[in-house]
CSV table of C-alpha atoms and ligand atoms in Angstrom, one decimal:
chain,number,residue,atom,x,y,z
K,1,UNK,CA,5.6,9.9,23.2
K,2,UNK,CA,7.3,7.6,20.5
K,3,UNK,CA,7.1,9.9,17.2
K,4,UNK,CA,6.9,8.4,14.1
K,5,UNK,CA,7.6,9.9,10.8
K,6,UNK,CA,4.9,9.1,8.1
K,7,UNK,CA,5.9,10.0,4.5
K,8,UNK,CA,3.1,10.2,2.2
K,9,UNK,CA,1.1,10.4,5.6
K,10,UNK,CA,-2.1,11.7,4.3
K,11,UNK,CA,-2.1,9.3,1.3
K,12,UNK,CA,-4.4,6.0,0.8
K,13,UNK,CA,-2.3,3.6,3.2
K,14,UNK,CA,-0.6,6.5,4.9
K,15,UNK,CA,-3.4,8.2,6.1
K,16,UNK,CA,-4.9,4.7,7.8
K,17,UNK,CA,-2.1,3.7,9.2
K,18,UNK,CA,-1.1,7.5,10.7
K,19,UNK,CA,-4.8,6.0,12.8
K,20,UNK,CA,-3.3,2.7,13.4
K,21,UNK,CA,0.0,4.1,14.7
K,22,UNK,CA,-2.3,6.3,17.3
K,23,UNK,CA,-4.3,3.9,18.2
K,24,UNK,CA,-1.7,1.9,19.6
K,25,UNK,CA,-0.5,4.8,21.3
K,26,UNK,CA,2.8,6.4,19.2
K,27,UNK,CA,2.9,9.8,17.4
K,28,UNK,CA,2.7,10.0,13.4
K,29,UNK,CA,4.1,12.8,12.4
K,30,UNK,CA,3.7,13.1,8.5
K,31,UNK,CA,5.4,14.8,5.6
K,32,UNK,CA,3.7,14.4,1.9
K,33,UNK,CA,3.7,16.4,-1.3
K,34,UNK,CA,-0.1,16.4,-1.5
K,35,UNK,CA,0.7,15.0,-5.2
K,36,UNK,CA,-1.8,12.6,-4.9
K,37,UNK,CA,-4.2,13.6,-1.6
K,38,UNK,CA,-6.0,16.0,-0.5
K,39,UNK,CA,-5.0,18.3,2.7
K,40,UNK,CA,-8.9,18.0,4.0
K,41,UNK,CA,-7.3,14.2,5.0
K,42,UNK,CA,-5.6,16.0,7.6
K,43,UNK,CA,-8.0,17.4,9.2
K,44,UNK,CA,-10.3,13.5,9.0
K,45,UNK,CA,-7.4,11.6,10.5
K,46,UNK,CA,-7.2,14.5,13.3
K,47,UNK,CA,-11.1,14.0,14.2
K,48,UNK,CA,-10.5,10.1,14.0
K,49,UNK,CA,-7.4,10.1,16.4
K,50,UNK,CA,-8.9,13.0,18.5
K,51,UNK,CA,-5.5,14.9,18.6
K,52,UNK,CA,-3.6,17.2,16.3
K,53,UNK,CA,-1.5,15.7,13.5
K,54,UNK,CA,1.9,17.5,12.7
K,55,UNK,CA,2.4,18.0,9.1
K,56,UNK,CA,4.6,19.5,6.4
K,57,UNK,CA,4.2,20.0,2.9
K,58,UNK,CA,7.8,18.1,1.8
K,59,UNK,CA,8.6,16.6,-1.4
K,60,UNK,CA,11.3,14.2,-1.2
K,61,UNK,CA,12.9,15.3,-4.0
K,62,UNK,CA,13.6,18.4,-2.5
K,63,UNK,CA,16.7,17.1,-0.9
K,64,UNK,CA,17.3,21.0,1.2
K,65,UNK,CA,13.9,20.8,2.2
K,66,UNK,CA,14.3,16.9,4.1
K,67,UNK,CA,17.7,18.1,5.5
K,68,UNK,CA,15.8,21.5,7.0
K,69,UNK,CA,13.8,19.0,8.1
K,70,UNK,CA,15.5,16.5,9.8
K,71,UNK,CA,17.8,19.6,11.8
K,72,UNK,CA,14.4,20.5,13.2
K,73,UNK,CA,12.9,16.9,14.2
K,74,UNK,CA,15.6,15.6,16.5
K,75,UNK,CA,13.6,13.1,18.3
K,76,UNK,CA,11.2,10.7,15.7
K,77,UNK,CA,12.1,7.2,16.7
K,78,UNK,CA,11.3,5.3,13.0
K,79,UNK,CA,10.0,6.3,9.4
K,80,UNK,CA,7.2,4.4,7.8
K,81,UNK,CA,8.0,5.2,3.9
K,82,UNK,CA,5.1,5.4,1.9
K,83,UNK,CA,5.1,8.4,-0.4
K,84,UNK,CA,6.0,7.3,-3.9
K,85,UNK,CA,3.9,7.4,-7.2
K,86,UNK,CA,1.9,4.2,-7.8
K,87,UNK,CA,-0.1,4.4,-11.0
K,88,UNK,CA,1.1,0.8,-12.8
K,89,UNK,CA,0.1,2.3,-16.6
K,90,UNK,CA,1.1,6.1,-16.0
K,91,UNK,CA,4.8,4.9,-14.5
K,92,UNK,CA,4.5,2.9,-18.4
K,93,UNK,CA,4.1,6.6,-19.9
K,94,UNK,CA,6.4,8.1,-17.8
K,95,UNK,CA,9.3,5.9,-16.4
K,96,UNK,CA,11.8,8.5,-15.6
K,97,UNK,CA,9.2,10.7,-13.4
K,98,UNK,CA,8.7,7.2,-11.7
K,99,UNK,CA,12.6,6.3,-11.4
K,100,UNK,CA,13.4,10.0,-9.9
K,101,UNK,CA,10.6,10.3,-7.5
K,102,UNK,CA,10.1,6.7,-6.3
K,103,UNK,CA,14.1,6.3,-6.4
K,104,UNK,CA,15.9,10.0,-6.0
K,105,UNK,CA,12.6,9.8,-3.3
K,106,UNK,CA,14.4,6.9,-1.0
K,107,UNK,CA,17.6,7.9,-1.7
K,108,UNK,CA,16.9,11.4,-0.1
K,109,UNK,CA,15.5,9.7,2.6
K,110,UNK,CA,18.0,7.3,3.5
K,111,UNK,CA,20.9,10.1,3.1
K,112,UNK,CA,19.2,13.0,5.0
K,113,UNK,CA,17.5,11.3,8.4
K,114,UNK,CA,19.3,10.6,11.3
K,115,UNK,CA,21.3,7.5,10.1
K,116,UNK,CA,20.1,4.8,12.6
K,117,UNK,CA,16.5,5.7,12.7
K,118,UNK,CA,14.6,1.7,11.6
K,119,UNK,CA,12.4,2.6,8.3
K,120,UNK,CA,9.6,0.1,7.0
K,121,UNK,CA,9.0,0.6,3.5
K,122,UNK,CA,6.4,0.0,0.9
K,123,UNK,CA,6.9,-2.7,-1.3
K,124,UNK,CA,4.5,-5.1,-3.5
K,125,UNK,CA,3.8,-8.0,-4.6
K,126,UNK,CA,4.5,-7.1,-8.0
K,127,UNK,CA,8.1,-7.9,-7.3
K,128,UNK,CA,7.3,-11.5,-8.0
K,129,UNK,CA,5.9,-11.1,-11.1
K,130,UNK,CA,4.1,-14.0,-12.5
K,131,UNK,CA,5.1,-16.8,-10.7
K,132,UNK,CA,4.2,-20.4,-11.8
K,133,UNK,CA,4.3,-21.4,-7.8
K,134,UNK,CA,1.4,-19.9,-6.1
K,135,UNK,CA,1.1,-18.6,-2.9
K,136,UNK,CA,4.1,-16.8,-3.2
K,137,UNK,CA,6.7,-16.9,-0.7
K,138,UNK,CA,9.1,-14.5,0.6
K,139,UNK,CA,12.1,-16.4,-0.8
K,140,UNK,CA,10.9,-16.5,-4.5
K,141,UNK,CA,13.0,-14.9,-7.0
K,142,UNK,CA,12.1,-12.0,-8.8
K,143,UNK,CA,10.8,-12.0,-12.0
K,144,UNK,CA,11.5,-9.2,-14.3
K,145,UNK,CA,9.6,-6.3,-13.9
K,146,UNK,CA,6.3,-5.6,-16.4
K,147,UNK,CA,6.4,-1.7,-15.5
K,148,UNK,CA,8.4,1.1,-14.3
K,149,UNK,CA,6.3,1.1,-11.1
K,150,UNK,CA,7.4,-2.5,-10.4
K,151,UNK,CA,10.8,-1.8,-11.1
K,152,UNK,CA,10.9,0.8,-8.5
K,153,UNK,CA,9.7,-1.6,-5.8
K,154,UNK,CA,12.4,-3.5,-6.6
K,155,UNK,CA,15.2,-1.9,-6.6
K,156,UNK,CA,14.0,0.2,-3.4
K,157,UNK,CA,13.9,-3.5,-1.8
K,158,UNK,CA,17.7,-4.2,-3.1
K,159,UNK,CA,18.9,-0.5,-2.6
K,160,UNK,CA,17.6,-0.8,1.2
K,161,UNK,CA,18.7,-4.7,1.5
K,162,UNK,CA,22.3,-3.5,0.2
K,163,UNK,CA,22.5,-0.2,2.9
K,164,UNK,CA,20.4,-1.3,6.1
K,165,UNK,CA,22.6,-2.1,9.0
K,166,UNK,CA,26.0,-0.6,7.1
K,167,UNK,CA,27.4,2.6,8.3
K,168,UNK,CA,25.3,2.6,11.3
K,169,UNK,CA,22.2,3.1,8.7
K,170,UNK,CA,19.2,1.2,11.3
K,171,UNK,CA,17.5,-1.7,9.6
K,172,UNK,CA,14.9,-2.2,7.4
K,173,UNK,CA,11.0,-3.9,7.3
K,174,UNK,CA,9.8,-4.2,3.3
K,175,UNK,CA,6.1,-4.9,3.6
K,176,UNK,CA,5.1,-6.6,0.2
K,177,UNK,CA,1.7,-5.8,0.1
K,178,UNK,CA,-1.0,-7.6,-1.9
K,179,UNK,CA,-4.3,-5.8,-2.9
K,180,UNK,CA,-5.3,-3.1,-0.8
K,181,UNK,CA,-8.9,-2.0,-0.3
K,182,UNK,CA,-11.8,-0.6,1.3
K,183,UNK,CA,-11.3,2.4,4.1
K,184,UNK,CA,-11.9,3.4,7.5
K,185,UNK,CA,-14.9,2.5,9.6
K,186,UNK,CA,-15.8,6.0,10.2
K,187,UNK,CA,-15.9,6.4,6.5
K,188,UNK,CA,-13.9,9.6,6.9
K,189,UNK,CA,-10.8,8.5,5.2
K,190,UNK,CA,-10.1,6.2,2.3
K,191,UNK,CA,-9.1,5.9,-1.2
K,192,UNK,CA,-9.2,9.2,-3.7
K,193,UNK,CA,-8.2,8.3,-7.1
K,194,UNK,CA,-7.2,10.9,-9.2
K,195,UNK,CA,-9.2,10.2,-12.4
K,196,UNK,CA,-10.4,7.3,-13.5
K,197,UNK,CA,-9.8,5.0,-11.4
K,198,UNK,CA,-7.2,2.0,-12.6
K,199,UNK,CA,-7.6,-0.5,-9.5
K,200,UNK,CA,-10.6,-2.7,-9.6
K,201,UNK,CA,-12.2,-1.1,-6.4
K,202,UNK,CA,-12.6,2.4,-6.6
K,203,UNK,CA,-13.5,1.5,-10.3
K,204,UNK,CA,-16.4,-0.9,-9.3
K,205,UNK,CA,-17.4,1.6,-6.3
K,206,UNK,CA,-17.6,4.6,-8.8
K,207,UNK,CA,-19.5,2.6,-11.4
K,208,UNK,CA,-22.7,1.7,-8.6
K,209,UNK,CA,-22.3,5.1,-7.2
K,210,UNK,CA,-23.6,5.9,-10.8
K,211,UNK,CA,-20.1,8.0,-11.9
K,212,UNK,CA,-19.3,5.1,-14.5
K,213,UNK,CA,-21.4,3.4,-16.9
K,214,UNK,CA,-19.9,-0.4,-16.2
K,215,UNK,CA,-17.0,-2.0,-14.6
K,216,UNK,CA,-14.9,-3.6,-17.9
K,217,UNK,CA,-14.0,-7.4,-16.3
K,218,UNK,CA,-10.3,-7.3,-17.7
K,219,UNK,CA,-10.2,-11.2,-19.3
K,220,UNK,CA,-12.4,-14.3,-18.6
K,221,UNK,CA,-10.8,-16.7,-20.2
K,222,UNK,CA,-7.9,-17.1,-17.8
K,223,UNK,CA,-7.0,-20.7,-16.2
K,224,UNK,CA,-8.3,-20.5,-13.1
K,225,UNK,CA,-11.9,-21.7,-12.0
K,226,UNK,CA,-14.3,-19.1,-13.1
K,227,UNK,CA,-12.0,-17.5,-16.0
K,228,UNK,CA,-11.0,-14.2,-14.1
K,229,UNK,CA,-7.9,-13.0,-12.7
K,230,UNK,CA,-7.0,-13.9,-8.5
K,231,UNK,CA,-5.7,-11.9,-6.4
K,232,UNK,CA,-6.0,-11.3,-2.3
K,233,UNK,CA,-7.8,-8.2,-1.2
K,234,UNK,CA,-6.8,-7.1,2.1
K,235,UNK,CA,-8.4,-4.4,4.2
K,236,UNK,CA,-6.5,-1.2,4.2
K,237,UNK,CA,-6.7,-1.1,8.2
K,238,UNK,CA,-5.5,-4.5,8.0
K,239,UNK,CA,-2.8,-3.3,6.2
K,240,UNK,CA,-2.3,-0.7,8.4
K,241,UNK,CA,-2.1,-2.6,11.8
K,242,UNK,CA,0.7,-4.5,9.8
K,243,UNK,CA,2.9,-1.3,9.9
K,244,UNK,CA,2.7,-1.4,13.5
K,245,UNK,CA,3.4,-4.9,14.1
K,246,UNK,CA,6.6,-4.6,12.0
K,247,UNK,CA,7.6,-1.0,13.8
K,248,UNK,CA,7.7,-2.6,17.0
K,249,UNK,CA,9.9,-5.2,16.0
K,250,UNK,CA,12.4,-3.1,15.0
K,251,UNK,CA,12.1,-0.4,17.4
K,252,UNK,CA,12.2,-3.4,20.1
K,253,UNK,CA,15.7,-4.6,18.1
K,254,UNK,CA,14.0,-8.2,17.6
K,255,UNK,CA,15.1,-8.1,14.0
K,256,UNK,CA,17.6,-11.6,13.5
K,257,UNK,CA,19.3,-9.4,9.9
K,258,UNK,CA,19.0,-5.8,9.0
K,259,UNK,CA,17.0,-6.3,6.4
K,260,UNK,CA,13.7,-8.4,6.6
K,261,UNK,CA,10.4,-9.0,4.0
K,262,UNK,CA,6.6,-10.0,4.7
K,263,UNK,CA,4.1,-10.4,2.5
K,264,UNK,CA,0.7,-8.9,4.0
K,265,UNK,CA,-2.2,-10.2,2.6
K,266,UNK,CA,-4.8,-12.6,3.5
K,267,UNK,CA,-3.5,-15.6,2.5
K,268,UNK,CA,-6.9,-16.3,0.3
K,269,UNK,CA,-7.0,-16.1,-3.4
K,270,UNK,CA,-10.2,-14.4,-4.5
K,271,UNK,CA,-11.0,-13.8,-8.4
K,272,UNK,CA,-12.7,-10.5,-10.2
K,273,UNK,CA,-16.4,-12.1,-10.2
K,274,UNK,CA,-15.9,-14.0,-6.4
K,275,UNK,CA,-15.2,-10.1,-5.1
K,276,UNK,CA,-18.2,-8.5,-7.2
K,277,UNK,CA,-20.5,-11.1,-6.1
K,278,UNK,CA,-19.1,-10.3,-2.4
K,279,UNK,CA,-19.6,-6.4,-3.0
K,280,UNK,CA,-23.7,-7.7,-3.7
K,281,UNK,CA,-24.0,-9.8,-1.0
K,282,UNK,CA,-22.4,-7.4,1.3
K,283,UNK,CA,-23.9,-4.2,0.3
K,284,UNK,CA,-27.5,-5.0,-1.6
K,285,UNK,CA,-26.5,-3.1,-4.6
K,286,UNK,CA,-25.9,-4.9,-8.5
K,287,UNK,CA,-23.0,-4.3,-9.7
K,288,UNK,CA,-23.0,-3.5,-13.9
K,289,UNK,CA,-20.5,-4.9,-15.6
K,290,UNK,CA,-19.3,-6.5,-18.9
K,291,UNK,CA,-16.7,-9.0,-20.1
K,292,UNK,CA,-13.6,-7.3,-21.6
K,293,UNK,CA,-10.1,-8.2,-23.4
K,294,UNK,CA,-7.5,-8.5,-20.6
K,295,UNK,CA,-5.4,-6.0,-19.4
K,296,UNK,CA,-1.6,-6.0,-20.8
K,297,UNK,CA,0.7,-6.4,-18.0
K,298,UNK,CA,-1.5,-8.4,-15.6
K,299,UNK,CA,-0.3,-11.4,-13.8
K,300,UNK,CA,-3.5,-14.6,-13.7
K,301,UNK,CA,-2.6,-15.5,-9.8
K,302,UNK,CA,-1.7,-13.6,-7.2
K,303,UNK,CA,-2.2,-13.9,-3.0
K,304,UNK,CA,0.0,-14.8,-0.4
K,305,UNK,CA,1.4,-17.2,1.7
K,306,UNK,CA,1.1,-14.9,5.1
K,307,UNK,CA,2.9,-17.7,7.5
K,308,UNK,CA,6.1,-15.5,8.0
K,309,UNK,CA,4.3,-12.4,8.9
K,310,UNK,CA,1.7,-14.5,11.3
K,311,UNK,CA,4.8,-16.6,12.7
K,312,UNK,CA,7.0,-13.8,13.2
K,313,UNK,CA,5.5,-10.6,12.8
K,314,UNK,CA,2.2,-12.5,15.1
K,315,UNK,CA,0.4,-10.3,12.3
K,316,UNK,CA,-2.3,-11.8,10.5
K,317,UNK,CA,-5.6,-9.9,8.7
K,318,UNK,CA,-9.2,-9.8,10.6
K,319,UNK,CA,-11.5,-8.3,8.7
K,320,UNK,CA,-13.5,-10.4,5.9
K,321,UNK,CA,-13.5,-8.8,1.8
K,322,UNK,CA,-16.9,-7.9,3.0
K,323,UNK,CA,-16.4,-6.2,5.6
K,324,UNK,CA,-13.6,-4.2,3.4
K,325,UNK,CA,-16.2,-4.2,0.5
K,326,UNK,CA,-18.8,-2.4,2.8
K,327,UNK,CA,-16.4,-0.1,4.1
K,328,UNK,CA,-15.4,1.0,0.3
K,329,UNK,CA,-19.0,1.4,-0.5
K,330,UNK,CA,-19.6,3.9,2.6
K,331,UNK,CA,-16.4,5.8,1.5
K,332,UNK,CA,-17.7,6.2,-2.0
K,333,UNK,CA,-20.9,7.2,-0.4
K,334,UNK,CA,-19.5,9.8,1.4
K,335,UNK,CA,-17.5,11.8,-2.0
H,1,LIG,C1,-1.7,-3.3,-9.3
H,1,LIG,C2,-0.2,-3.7,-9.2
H,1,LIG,C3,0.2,-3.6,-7.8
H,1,LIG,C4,-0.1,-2.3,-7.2
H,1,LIG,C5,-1.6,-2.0,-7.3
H,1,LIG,C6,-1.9,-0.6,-6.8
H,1,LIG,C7,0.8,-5.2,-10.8
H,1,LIG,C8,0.9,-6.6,-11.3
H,1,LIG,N1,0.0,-5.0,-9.8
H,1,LIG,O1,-2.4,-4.4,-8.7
H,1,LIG,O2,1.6,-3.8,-7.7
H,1,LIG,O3,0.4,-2.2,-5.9
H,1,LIG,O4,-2.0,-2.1,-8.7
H,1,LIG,O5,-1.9,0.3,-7.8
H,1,LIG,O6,1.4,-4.3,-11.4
H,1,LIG,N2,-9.6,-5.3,-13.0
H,1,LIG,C9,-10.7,-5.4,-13.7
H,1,LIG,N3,-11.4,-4.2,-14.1
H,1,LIG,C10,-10.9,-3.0,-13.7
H,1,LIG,C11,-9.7,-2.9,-12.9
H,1,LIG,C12,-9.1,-4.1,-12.5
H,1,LIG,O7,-11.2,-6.4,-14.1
H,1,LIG,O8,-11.5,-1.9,-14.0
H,1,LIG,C13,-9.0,-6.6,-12.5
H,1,LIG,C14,-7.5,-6.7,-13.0
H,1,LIG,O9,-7.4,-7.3,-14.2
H,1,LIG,C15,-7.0,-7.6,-11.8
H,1,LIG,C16,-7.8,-7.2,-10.6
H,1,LIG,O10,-9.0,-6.6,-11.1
H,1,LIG,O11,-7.2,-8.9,-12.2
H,1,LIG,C17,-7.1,-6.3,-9.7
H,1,LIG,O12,-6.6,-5.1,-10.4
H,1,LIG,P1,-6.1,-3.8,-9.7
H,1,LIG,O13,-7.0,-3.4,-8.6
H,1,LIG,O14,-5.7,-2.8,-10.7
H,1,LIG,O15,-4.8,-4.3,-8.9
H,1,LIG,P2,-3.5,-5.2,-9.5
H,1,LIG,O16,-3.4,-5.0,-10.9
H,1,LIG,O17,-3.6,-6.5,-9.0
């Protein structure tokens, strides 16, 4: 039994890839604040892996809390990091609650678990910013960060890139993710947005389920071909299986430095309209929407070049944006 320490387990990515992890036979064990979840996921990823999922209610914050913790869990083998706050415009409104849970968050984490214990953490391809080169690469600067949120990502990437591997701390996976979406076959777990939704597919799911009046296209009179902003949509299982992939690589010390990135995406660009006319074809129902300014902050093109995660990770997405479009629509079904 090779147990693995989920933070922010029963959240969006977490709670997919706590199914991934058991699928390919290890143990998630998860710790989350619930900040952003609800504890019924526990009980859907339990009736999806067929077994009992440990869990405790932990904030990372609570630095006395992760120590108790630790003392008690003497044999978790890694840590997937996920539980951090991820709202782009709220981390705007409120950078210090972003800095201090996002940051204080990792820096708990990295000071109270067993030092040598491999982590893989959550990062994003926000790091890069808007980048005239496109796909982006792993070996692109940069850019300065447009939010808080962003900001965070970064410097979690440099504060683990300056400690893995020193002081017998165990090295270090950042995932850059691109655009997660859609959920779990068994449409038991997948995303809950507090709210309203900011990201463009819980918004477009909530507006067909009837729960929004339109979807608001943010800008259409970008360069690209049809005027809309690209980005690459992966499936949140995808995403998940990536996880595992980059686990085993460290837990089977085939790291070449402590510290390594991947992008995970799909590799293809696909623009606003190109993904609501997919959500049609795939699922029969019209999608409402309307033309609106754009949205400050937002970079034109986004996706990834995925050759460094397929070459060395031997990781590359499945699923098609409709098959992750249906899957979003029989979540949304389900709430
Ligand atoms: C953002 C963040 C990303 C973060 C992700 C998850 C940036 C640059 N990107 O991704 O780092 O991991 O959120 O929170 O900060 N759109 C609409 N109408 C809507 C909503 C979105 O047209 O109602 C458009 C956006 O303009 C964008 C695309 O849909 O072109 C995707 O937006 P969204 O789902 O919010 O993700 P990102 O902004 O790409």
């Amino acid at each position: 039994m090779t147990k693995i320490l989920v933070t922010g387990g029963l959240g969006y990515i977490g709670s997919h890839t706590c199914v991934a992890l058991s699928q390919s036979g290890y143990t998630p064990v998860v710790i989350d604040n619930l900040s952003n979840t609800d504890i019924r996921i526990k009980a859907r990823i339990e009736s999806i892996i067929g077994q009992p999922l440990a869990f405790q209610k932990i904030d990372l914050c609570d630095s006395a809390a992760l120590s108790t913790y630790f003392e008690q869990e003497k044999d978790l083998q890694g840590i997937i990091h996920f539980a951090a706050l991820k709202a782009v415009g709220e981390s705007v409104d409120k950078p210090l609650l972003y800095f201090q849970n996002n940051i204080e968050g990792l820096i708990n984490l990295l000071t109270s678990k067993s030092p040598s214990l491999p982590i893989i953490f959550s990062s994003s391809c926000t790091v890069y910013g808007e980048s005239a080169q496109q796909p982006l690469q792993e070996d692109f600067p940069f850019q300065k960060a447009v939010s808080p949120y962003g900001s965070t990502k970064q410097m979690g990437e440099e504060i683990l890139q300056f400690s893995a591997g020193k002081n017998n701390q165990g090295s270090v996976i950042a995932l850059r993710y691109f655009n997660p979406i859609g959920a779990h076959s068994s449409a038991q777990i997948g995303e809950l947005p507090k709210g309203i939704p900011q990201n463009l597919v819980p918004f477009l799911t909530q507006t067909v389920a009837g729960k929004r009046d339109k979807l608001s296209v943010f800008g259409h009179q970008y360069p690209t071909p049809d005027g809309t902003c690209i980005r690459d949509y992966i499936h949140v299982m995808d995403l998940a299986e990536a996880h595992v992939s980059a686990l085993e690589r460290l837990l089977n010390k085939k790291n070449k430095s402590p510290f390594e990135v991947f992008n995970i995406g799909t590799g293809k660009g696909c623009s606003v309209l190109e993904l609501i006319h997919s959500f049609e074809k795939a699922t029969g129902e019209k999608v409402p929407y309307t033309f609106a300014p754009p949205r400050p902050g937002d970079v034109t093109i986004a996706y990834a070049d995925t050759t460094h995660a397929q070459k060395v990770l031997g990781w590359s997405a499945k699923r098609s944006i409709e098959e992750a479009l249906s899957s979003a629509w029989n979540w949304e079904k389900q709430q």
